[in-house]
Short mmCIF file of C-alpha atoms in Angstrom, two decimals:
data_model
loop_
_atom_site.label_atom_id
_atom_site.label_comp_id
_atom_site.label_asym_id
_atom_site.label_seq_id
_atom_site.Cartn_x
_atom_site.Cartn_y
_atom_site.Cartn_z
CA UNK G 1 -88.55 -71.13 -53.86
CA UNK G 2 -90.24 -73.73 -51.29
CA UNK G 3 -89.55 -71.48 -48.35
CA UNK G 4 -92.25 -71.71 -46.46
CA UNK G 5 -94.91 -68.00 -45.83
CA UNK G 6 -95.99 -68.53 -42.20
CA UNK G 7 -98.62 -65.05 -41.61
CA UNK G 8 -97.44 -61.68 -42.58
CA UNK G 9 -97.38 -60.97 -38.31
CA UNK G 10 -94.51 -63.26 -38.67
CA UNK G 11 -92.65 -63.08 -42.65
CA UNK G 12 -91.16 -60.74 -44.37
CA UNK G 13 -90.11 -61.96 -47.68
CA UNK G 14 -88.16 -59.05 -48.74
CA UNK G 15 -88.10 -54.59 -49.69
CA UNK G 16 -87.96 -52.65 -52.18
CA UNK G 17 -86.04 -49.30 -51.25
CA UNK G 18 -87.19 -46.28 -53.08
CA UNK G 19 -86.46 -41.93 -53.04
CA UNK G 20 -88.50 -39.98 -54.43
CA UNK G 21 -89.52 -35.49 -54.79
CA UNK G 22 -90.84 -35.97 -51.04
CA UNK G 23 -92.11 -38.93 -48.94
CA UNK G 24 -95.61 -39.62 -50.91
CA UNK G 25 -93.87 -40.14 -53.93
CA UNK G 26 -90.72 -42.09 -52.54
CA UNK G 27 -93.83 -44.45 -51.23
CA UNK G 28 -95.06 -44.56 -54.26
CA UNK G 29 -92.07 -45.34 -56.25
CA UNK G 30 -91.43 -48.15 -53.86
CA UNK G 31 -95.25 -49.35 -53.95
CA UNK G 32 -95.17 -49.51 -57.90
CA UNK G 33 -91.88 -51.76 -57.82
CA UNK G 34 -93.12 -53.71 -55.15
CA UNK G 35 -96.63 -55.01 -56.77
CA UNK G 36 -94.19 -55.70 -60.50
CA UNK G 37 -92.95 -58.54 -58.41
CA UNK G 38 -95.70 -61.59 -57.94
CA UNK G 39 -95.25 -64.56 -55.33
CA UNK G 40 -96.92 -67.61 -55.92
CA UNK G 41 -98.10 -69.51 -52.80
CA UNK G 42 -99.99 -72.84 -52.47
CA UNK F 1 -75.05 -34.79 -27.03
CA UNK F 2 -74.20 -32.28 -24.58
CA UNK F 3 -76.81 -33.62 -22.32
CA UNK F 4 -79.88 -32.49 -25.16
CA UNK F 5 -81.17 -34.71 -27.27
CA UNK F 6 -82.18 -34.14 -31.30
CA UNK F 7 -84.58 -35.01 -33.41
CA UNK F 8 -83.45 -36.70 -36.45
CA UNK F 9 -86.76 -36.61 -38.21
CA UNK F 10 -89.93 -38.87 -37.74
CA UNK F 11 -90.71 -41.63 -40.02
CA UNK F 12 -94.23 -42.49 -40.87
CA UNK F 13 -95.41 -46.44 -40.17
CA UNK F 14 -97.35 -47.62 -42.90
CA UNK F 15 -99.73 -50.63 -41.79
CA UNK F 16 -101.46 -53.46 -43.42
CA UNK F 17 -102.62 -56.95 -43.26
CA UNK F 18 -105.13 -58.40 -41.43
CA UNK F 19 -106.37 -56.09 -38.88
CA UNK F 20 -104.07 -53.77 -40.07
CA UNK F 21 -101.64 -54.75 -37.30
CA UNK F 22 -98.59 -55.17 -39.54
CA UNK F 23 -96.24 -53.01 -40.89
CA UNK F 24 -95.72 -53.16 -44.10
CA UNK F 25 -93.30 -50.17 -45.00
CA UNK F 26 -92.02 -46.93 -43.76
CA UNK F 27 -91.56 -43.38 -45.34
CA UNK F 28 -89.66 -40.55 -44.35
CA UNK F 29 -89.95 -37.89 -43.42
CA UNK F 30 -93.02 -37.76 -42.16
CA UNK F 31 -96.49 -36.14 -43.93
CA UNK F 32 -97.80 -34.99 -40.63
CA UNK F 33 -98.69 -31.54 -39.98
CA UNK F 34 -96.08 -29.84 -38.11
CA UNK F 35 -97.83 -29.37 -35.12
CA UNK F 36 -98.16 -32.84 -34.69
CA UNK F 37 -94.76 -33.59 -35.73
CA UNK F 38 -93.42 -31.15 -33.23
CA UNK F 39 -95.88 -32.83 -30.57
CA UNK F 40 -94.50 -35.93 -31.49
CA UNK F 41 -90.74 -34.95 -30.95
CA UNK F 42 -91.39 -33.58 -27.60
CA UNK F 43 -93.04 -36.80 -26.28
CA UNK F 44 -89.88 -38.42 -27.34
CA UNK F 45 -87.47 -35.98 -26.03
CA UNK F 46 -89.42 -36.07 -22.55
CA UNK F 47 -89.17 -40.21 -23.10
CA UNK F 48 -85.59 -40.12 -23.49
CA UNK F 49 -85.16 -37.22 -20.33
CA UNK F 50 -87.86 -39.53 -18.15
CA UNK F 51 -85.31 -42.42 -18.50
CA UNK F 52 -82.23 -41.13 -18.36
CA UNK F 53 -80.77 -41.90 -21.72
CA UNK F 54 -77.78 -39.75 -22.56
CA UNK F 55 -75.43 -41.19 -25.16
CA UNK F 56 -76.10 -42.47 -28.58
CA UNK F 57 -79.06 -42.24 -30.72
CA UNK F 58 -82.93 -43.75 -29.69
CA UNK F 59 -85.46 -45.11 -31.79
CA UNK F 60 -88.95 -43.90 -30.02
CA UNK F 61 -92.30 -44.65 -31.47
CA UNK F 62 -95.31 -43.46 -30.80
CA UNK F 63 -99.03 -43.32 -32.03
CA UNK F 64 -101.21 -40.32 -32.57
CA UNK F 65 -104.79 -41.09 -30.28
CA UNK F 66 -107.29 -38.29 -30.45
CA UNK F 67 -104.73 -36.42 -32.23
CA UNK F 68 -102.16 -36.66 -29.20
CA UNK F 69 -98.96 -38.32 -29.18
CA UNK F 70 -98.99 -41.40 -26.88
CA UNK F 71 -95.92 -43.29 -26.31
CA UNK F 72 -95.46 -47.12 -27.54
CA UNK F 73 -91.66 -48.01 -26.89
CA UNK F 74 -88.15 -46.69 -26.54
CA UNK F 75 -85.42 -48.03 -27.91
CA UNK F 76 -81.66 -47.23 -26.83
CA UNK F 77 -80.80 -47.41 -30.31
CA UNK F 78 -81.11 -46.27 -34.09
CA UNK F 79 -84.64 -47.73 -35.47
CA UNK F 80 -84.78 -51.03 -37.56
CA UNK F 81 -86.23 -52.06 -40.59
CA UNK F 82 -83.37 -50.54 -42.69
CA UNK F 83 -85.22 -46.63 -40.86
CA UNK F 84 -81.97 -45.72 -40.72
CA UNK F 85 -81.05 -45.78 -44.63
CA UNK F 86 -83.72 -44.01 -45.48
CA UNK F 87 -83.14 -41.07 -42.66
CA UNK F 88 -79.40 -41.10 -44.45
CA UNK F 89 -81.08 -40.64 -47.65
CA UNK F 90 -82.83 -37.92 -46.73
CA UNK F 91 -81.33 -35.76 -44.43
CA UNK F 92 -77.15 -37.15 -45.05
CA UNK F 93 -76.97 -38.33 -41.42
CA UNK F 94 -76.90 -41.85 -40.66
CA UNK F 95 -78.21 -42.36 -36.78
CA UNK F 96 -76.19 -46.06 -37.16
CA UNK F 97 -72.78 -44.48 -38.08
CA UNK F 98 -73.75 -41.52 -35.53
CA UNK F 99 -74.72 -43.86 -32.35
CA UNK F 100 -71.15 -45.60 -33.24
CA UNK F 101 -69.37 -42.40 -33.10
CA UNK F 102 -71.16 -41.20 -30.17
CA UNK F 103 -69.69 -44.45 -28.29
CA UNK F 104 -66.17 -44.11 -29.90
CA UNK F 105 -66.62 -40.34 -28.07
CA UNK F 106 -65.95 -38.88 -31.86
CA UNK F 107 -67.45 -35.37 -32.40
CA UNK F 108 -70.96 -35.11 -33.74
CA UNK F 109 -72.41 -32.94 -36.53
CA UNK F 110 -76.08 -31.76 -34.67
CA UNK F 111 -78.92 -33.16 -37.09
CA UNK F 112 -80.55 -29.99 -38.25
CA UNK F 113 -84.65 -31.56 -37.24
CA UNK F 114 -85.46 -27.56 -39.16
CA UNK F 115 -83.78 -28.65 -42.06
CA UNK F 116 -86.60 -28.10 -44.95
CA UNK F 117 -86.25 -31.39 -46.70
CA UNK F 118 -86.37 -31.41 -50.69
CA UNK F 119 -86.80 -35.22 -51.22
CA UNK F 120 -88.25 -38.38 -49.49
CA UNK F 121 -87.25 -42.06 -49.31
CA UNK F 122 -89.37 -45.63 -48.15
CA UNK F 123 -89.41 -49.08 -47.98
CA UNK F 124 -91.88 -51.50 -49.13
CA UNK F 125 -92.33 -55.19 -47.53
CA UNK F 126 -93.22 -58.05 -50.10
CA UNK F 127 -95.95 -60.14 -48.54
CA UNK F 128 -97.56 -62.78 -49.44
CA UNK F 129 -100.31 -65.56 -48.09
CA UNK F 130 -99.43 -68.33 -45.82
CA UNK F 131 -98.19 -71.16 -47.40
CA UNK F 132 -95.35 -73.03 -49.22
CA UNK F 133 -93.75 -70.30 -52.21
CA UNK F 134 -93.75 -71.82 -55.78
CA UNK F 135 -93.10 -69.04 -57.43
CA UNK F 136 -91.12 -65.38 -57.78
CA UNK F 137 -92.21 -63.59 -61.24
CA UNK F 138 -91.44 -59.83 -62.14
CA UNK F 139 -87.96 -59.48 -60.73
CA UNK F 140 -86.31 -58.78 -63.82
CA UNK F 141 -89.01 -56.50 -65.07
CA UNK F 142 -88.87 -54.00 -61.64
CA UNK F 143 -87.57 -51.06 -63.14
CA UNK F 144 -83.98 -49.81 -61.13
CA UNK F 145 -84.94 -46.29 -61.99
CA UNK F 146 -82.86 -43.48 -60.46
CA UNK F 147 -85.91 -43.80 -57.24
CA UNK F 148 -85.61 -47.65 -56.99
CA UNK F 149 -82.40 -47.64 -54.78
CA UNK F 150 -82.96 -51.38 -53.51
CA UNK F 151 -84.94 -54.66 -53.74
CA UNK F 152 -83.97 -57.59 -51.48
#
């Protein structure tokens, strides 16, 4: 909280690791995890 | 090893943000067609002869133009953005624990590039705008099913 997002070029806020039946779905595991989490910025 | 170099397995870049310039994950192995996979390897194999580099494991990426490989960069070392977990996942070698051995002069298993993979594994980059964070909601409700090995 009240770290600072400078542009995506340059932050990385953090990863979600994720397997899956082949490399689509491991993606896709990882992508549905990922957008459950919400950052608010101002 | 031995003076020949293998092919642990090529990882797919997935890009975002503005222009599309960013990376924003990575999944493995790659969804290419096997002729372009295997045209891939060999531009990285020829990298790695070109320059001399005989000990240890490389990170090499490259991007497909007009559906030919062109080199970007080659790295004298196993490939960042936690790459190497995910190849581990996958395929039960770990090019990190490998390029140590290789120094140490321990024996190698040869990664088996033919091996006909059953499973896949990827990483995911939370983004968000520019600006000062105020908030972090959802992290209790991300579901650490038996896919979701990780969140940081």
């Amino acid at each position: 909280m009240g770290r600072t997002v400078e542009p995506l070029i340059k932050t990385r806020l953090g990863y979600v690791i994720a397997s899956g039946k082949n490399s689509y779905h491991a993606w896709g595991q990882a992508e549905t995890a990922r957008s459950m989490l919400s950052i608010g910025v101002a | 090893m031995n003076g020949k170099h293998y092919v642990y397995g090529i990882t797919d870049k997935i890009f975002g943000g503005d222009r599309h310039f960013v990376k924003v994950g990575h999944s493995f192995p790659s969804s290419l067609p096997p002729e372009t996979s295997d045209a891939c390897a060999a531009v990285a194999v020829a990298s790695l002869d070109a320059v001399g580099f005989s000990i240890g494991a490389a990170h090499i990426e490259v991007k497909i133009d007009e559906e030919e490989p062109k080199l970007i960069e080659i790295n004298g070392r196993p490939g960042g953005d936690r790459i190497p977990d995910l190849v581990a996942m996958v395929t039960g070698h770990d090019p990190v624990v490998d390029h140590v051995h290789a120094f140490l002069g321990a024996g190698l298993e040869v990664p088996n590039s033919t091996l006909k993979r059953q499973s896949g594994a990827a990483i995911s980059f939370f983004h968000a705008t520019p600006g000062t964070i105020r908030s972090i909601v959802g992290v209790d409700d991300i579901p650490y099913t038996k896919d979701v090995k990780e969140v940081v």
